[in-house]
mmCIF file of C-alpha atoms in Angstrom:
data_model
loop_
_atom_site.group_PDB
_atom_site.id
_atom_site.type_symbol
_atom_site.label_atom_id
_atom_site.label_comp_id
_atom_site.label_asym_id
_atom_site.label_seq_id
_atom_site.Cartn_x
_atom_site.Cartn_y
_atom_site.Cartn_z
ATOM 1 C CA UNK A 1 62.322 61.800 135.721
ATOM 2 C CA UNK A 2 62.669 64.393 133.796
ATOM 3 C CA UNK A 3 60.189 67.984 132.654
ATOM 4 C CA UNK A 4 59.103 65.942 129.689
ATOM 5 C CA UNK A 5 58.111 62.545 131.568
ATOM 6 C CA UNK A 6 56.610 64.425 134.314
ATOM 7 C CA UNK A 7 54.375 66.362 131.938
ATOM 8 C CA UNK A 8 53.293 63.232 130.260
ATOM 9 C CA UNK A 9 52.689 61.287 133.624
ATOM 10 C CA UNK A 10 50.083 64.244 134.452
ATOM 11 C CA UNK A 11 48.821 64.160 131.120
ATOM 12 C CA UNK A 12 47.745 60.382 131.993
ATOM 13 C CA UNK A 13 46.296 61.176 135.186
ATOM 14 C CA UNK A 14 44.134 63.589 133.709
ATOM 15 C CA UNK A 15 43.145 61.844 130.655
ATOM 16 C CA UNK A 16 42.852 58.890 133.230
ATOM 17 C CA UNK A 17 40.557 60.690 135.463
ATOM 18 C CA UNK A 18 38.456 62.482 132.705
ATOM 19 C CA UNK A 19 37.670 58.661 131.413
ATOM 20 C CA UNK A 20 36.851 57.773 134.855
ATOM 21 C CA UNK A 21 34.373 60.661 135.072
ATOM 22 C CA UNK A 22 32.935 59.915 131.685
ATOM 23 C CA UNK A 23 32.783 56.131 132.451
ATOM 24 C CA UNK A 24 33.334 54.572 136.019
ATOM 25 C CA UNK A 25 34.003 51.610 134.656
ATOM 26 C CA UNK A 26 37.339 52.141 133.427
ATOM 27 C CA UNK A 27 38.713 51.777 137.215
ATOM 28 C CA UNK A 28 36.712 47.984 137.561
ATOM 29 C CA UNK A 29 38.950 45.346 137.783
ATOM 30 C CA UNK A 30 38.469 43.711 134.861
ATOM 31 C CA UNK A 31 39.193 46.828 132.511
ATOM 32 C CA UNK A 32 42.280 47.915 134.823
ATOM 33 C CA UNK A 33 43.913 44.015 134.214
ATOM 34 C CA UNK A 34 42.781 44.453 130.198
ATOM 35 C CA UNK A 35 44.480 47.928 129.947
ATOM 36 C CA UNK A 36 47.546 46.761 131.698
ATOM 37 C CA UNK A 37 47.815 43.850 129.629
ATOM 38 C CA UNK A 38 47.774 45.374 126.672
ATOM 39 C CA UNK A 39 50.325 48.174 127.837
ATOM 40 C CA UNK A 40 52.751 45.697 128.733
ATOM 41 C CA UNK A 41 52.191 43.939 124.908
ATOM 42 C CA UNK A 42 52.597 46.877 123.044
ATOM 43 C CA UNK A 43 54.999 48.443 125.606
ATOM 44 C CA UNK A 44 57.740 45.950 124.918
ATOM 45 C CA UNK A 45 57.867 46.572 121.135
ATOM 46 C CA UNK A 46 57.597 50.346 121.391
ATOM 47 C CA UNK A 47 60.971 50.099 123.563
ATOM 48 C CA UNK A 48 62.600 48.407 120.322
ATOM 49 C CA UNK A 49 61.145 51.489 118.142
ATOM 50 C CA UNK A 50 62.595 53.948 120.449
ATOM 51 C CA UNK A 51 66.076 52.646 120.231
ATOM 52 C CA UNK A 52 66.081 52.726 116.599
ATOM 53 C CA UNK A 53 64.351 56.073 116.760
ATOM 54 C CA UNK A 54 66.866 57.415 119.324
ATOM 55 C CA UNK A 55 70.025 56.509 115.716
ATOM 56 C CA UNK A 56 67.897 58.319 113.649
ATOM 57 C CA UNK A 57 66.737 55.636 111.997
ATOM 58 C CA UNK A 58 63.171 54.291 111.428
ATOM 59 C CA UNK A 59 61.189 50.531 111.705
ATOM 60 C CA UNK A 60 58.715 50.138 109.942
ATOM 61 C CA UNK A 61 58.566 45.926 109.685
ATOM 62 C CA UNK A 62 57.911 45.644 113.315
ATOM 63 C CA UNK A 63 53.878 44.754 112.776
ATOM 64 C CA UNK A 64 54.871 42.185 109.552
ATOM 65 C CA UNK A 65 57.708 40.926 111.210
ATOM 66 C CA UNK A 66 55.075 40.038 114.647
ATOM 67 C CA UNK A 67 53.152 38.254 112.369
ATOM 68 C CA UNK A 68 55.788 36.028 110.470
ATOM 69 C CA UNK A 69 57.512 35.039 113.906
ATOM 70 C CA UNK A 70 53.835 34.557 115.660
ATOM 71 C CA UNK A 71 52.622 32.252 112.182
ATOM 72 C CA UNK A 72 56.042 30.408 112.801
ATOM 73 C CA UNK A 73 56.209 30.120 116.973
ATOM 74 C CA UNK A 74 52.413 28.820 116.741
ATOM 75 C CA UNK A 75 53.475 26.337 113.981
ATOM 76 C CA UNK A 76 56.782 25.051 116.048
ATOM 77 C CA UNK A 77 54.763 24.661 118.980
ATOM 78 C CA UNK A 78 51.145 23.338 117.354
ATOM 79 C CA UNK A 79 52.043 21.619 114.153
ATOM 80 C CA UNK A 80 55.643 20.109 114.542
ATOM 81 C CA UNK A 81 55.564 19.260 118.047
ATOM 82 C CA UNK A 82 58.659 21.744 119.185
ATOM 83 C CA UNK A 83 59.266 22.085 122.622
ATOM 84 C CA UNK A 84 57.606 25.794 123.776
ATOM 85 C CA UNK A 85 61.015 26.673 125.667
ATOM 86 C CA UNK A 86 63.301 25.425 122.177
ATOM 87 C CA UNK A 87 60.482 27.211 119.856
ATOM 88 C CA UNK A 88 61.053 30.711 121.763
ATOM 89 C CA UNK A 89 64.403 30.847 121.771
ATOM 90 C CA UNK A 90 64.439 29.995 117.944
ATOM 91 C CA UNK A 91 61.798 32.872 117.507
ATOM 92 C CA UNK A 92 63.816 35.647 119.397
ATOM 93 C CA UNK A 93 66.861 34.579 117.891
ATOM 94 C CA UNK A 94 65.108 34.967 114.301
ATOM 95 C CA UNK A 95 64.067 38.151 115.243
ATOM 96 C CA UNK A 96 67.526 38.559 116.371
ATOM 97 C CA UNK A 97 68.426 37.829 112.742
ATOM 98 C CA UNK A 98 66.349 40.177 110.959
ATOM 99 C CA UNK A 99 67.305 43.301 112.952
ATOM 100 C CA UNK A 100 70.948 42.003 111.808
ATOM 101 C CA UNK A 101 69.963 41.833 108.455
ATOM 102 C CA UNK A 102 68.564 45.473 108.590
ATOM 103 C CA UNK A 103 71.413 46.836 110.155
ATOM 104 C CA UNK A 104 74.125 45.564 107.764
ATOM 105 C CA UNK A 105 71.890 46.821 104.921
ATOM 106 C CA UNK A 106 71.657 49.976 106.203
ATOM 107 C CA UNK A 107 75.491 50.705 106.826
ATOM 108 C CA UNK A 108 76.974 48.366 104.904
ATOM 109 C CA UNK A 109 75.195 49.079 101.613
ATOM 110 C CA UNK A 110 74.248 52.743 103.169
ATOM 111 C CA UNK A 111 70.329 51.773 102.374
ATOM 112 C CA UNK A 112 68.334 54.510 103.775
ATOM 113 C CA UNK A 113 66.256 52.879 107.205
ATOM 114 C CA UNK A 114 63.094 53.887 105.421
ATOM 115 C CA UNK A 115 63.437 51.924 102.302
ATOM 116 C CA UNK A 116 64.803 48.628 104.239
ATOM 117 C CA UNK A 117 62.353 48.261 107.321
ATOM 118 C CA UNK A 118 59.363 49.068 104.395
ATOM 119 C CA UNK A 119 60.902 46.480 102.203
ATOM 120 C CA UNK A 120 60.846 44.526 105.321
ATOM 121 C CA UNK A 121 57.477 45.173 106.178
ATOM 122 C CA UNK A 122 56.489 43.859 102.677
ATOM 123 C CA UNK A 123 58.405 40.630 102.601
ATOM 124 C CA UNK A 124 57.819 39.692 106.016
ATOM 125 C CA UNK A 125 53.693 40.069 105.529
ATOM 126 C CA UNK A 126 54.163 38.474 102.150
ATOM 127 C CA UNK A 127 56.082 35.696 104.122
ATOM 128 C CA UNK A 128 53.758 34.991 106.518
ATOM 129 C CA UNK A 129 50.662 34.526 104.384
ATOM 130 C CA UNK A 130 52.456 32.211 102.156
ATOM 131 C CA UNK A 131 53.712 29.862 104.483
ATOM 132 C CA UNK A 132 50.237 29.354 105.750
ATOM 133 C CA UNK A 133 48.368 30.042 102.189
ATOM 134 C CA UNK A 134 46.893 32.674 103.757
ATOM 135 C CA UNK A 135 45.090 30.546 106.633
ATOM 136 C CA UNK A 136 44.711 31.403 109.947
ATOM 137 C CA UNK A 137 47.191 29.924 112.046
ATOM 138 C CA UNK A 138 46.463 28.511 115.651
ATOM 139 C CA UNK A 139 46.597 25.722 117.940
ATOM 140 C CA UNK A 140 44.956 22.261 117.638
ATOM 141 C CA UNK A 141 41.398 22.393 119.125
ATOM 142 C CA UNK A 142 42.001 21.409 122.939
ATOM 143 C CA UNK A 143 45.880 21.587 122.772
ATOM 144 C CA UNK A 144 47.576 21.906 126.200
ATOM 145 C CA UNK A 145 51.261 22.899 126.347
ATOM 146 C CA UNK A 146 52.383 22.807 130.398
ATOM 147 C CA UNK A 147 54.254 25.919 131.176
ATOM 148 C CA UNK A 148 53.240 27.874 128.343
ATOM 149 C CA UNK A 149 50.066 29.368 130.054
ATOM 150 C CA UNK A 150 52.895 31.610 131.293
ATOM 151 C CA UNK A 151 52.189 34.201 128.593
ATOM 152 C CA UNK A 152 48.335 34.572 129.394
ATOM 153 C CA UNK A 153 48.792 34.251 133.416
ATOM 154 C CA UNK A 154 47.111 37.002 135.562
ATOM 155 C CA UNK A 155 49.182 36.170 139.230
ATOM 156 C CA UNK A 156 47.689 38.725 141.948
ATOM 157 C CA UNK A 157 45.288 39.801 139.132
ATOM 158 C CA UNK A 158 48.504 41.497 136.881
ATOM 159 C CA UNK A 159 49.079 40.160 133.450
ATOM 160 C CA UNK A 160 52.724 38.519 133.413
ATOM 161 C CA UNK A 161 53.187 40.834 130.292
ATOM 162 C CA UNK A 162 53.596 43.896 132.872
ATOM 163 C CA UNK A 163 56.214 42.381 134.703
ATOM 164 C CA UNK A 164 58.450 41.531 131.437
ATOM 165 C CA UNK A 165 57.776 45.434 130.177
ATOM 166 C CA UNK A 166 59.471 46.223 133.887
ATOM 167 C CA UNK A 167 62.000 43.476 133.279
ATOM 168 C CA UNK A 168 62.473 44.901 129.828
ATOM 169 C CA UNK A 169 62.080 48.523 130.877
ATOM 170 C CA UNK A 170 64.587 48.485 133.612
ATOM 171 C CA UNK A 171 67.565 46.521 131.880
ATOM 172 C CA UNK A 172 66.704 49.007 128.475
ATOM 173 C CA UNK A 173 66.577 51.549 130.867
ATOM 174 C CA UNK A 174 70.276 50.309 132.278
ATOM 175 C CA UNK A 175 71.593 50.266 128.684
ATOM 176 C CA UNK A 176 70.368 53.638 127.255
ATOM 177 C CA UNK A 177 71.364 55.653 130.229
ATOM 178 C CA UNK A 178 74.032 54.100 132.375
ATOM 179 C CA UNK A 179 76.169 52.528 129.788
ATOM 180 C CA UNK A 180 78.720 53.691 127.158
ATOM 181 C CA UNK A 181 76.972 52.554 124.784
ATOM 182 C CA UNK A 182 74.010 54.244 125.265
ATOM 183 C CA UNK A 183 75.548 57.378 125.524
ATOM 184 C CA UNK A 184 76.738 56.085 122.164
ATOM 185 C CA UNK A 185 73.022 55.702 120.863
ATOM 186 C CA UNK A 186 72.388 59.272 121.480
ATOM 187 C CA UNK A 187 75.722 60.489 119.985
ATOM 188 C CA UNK A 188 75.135 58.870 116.581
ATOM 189 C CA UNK A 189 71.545 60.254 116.651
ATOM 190 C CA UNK A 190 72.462 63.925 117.457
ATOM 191 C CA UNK A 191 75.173 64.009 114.752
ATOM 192 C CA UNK A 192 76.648 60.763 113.357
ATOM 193 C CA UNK A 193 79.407 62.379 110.955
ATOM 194 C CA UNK A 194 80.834 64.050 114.383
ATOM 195 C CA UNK A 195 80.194 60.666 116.496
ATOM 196 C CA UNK A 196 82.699 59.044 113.602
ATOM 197 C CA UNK A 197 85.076 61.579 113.965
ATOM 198 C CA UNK A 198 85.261 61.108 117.969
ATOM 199 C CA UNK A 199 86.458 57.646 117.456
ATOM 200 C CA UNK A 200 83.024 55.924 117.528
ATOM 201 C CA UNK A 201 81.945 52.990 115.751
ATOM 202 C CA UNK A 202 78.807 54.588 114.628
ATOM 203 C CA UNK A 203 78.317 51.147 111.898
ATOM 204 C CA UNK A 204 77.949 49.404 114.955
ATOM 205 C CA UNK A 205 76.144 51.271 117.300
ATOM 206 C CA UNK A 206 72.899 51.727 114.402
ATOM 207 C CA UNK A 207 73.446 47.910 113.905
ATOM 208 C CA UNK A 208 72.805 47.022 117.394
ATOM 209 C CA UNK A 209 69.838 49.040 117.822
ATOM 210 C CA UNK A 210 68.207 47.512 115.490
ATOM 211 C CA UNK A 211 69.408 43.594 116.613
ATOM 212 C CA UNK A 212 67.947 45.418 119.897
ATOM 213 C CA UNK A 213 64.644 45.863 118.306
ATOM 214 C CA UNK A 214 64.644 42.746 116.337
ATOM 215 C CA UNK A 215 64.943 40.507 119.657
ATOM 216 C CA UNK A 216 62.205 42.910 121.062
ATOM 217 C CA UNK A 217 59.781 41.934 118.381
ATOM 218 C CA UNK A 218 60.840 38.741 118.479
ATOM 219 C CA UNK A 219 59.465 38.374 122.363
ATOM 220 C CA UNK A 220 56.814 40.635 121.497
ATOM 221 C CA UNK A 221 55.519 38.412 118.923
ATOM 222 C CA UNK A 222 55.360 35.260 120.835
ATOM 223 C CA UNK A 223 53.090 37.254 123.780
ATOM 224 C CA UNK A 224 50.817 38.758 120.867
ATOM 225 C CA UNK A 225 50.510 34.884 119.371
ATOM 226 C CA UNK A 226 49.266 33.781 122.741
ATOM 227 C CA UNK A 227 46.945 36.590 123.451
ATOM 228 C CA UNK A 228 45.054 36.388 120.046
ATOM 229 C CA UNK A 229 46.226 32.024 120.375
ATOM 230 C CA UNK A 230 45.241 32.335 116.501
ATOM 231 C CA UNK A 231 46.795 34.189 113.862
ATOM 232 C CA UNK A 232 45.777 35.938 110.129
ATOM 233 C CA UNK A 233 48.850 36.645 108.361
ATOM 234 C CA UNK A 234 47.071 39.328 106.460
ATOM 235 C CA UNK A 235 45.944 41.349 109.093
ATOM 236 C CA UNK A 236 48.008 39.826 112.375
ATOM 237 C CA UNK A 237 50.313 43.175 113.459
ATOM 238 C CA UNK A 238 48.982 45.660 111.056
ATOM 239 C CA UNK A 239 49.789 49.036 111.501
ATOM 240 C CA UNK A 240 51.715 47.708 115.252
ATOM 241 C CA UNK A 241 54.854 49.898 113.692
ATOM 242 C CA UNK A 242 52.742 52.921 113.890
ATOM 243 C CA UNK A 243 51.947 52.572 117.547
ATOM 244 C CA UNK A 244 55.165 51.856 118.383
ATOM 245 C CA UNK A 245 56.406 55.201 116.550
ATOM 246 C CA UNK A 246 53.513 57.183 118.311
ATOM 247 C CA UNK A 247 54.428 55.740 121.800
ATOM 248 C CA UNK A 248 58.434 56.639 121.392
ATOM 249 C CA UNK A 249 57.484 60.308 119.676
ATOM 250 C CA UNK A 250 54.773 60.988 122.826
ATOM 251 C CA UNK A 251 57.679 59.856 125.106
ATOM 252 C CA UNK A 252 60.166 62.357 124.576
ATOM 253 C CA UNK A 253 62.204 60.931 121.007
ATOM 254 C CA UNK A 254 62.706 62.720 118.524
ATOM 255 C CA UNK A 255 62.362 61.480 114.700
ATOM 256 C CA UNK A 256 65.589 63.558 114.181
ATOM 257 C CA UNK A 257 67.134 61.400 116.349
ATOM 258 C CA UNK A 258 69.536 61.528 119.326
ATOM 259 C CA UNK A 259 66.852 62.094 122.375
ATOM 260 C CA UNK A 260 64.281 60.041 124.212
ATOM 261 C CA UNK A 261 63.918 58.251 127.371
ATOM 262 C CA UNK A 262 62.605 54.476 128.136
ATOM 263 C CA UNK A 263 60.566 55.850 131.143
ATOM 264 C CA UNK A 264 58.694 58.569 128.403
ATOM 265 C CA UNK A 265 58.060 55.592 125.835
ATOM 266 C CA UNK A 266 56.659 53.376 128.521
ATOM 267 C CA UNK A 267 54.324 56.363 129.364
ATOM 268 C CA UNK A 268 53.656 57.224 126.233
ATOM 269 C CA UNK A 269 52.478 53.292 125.557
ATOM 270 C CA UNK A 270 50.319 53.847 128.635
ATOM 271 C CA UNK A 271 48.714 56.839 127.279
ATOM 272 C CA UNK A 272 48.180 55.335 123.922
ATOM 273 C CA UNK A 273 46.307 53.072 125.735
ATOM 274 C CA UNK A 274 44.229 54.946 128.336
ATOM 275 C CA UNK A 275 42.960 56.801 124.995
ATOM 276 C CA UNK A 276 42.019 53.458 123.019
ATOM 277 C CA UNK A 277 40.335 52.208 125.836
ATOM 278 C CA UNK A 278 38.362 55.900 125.964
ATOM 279 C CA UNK A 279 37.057 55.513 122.317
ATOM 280 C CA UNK A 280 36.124 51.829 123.369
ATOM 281 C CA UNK A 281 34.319 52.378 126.936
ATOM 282 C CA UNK A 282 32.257 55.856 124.891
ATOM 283 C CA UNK A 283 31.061 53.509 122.224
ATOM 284 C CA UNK A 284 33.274 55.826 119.342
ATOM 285 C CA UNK A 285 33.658 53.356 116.176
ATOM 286 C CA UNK A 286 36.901 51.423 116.904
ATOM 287 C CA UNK A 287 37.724 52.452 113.196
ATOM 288 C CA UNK A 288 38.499 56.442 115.024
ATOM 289 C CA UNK A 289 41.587 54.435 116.716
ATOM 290 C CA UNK A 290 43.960 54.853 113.679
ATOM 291 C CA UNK A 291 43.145 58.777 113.547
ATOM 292 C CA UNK A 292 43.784 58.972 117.447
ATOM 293 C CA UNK A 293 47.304 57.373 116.659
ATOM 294 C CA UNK A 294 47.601 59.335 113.393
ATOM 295 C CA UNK A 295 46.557 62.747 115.680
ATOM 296 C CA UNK A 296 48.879 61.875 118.529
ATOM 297 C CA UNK A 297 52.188 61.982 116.041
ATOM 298 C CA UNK A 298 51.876 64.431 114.439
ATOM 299 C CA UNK A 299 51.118 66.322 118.162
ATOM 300 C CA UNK A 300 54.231 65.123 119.013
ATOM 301 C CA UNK A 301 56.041 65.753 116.186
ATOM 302 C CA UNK A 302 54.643 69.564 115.951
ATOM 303 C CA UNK A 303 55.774 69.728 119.808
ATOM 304 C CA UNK A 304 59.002 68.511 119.450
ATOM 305 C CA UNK A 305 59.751 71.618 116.134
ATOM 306 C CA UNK A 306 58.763 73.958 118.677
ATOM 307 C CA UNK A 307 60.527 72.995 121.136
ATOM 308 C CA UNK A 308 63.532 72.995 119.389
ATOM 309 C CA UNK A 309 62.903 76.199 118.117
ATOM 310 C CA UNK A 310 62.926 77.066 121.409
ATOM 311 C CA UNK A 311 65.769 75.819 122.618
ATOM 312 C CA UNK A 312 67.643 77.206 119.865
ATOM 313 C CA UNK A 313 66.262 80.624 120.176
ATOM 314 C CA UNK A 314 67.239 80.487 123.628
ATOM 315 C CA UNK A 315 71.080 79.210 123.453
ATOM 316 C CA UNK A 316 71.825 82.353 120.869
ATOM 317 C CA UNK A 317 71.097 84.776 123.083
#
């Protein structure tokens, strides 16, 4: 763990225990299971932001593209009768598919990451809504589906979503910082022209991270289709991209690329969290959750300048 995790683990335990003062109800059972469900939802797709973060690059289609596979996983499964098991492996290897398809636009055609993953984030909305004509997708009225209460399972009282963030976390983790290619990822981020020059396939290595974070939304979106078990196209996801930004930016990565850590995005997903559920448990308007998020990047982006800054000052003298 490094200066930056540690500082943001006991900025949660302080945040965690001022909430607890404020409201003792944020330790009861109940709360601690919703909290840690939630973490573990949004956890997984802020993971797939950081790895695009880490290149340099930027998603913004992640929310849209949760909707579009959660309209089409509840529509395999509900509507046309496809096997849950077939219908998420179809779904994660769409997502698969669209991370692809950003990848190759962005260094085949050199498209700026920006302009594709907003394009993205248009289609894919526009997408979902007209496949269902803008109706609300869900399951038939008193549906059963064996096995696929998986998603929504509390065993020992912990949502099954924290155990596939640790699942996802720790193989991530594995990637980013024991294997060549991560040290790749952070390469291309620092500087990509030099990464090229050291014999790197830097085309590659931005492509992957995003068919990284494509697969990532892909699961993602099937756990966010069972928790809300109905969907609105129009409003399914919304603003999900920005979360996922201010998680990776509070744990450690940098929108200039080449730094960031899966442990800090993980704990920056938990903060994120402890802080919605403190405007929820102190009655502030739910509407105040968008400036928290809005507040918390551009903390973390100020933080990160001046710590450069720093840095830099330091390694002239």
């Amino acid at each position: 763990m490094n200066k930056k995790d540690l500082g943001l683990l006991v900025l949660i335990l302080v945040v965690g225990i001022g909430v607890f003062l404020r409201n003792p109800r944020f330790l009861s059972a109940e709360n601690l299971a919703n909290t840690a469900n939630l973490i573990g939802l949004f956890g997984i797709f802020s993971i797939a932001q950081g790895f695009v973060i880490i290149t340099g690059g930027i998603e913004l289609s992640v929310g849209s593209m949760i909707a579009l596979l959660g309209v089409l996983f509840v529509d395999m499964v509900g509507r046309l009768g496809v096997p849950w098991p077939l219908a998420l492996m179809i779904i994660i290897v769409l997502g698969l598919l669209l991370g692809l398809a950003h990848g190759l636009l962005i260094t085949k055609l050199k498209m700026q990451p920006f302009v594709v993953t907003l394009c993205g984030l248009l289609i894919y909305r526009g997408l979902a809504r007209g496949y269902t004509a803008d109706a609300t997708a869900g399951f038939p009225f008193g549906s059963e589906y064996p096995g696929l209460d998986f998603f929504v399972a509390r065993p020992f009282g912990v949502p099954t979503s924290v155990f596939v963030l640790a699942i996802v976390g720790i193989v991530t983790w594995v990637v980013l910082h024991r294997s060549v290619f991560g040290r790749y990822l952070f390469a291309v981020g620092k500087n990509e022209e030099a990464a090229r020059y050291s014999g790197i396939r830097t085309e590659r290595v931005v492509a992957a991270a995003y068919i990284i974070s494509g697969g990532l939304a892909g699961l993602s979106a099937i756990y966010l289709a069972m928790y809300t078990r109905s969907i609105s196209p129009a409003s399914h996801g919304n603003f999900y991209e920005l979360y996922g930004i201010a998680a990776a930016v509070l744990g450690g990565c940098s929108l200039r690329g080449g730094e960031g850590s899966i442990l800090g995005i993980v704990l920056g997903a938990i903060l994120l969290q402890i802080l919605q559920n403190l405007v929820n448990l102190l009655g502030i308007p739910s509407s105040l959750n968008f400036a928290v998020m809005g507040g918390v990047i551009l903390i973390g982006v100020v933080a990160d300048q001046q710590l450069t800054r720093l840095r830099e000052r330091r390694s002239r003298r």
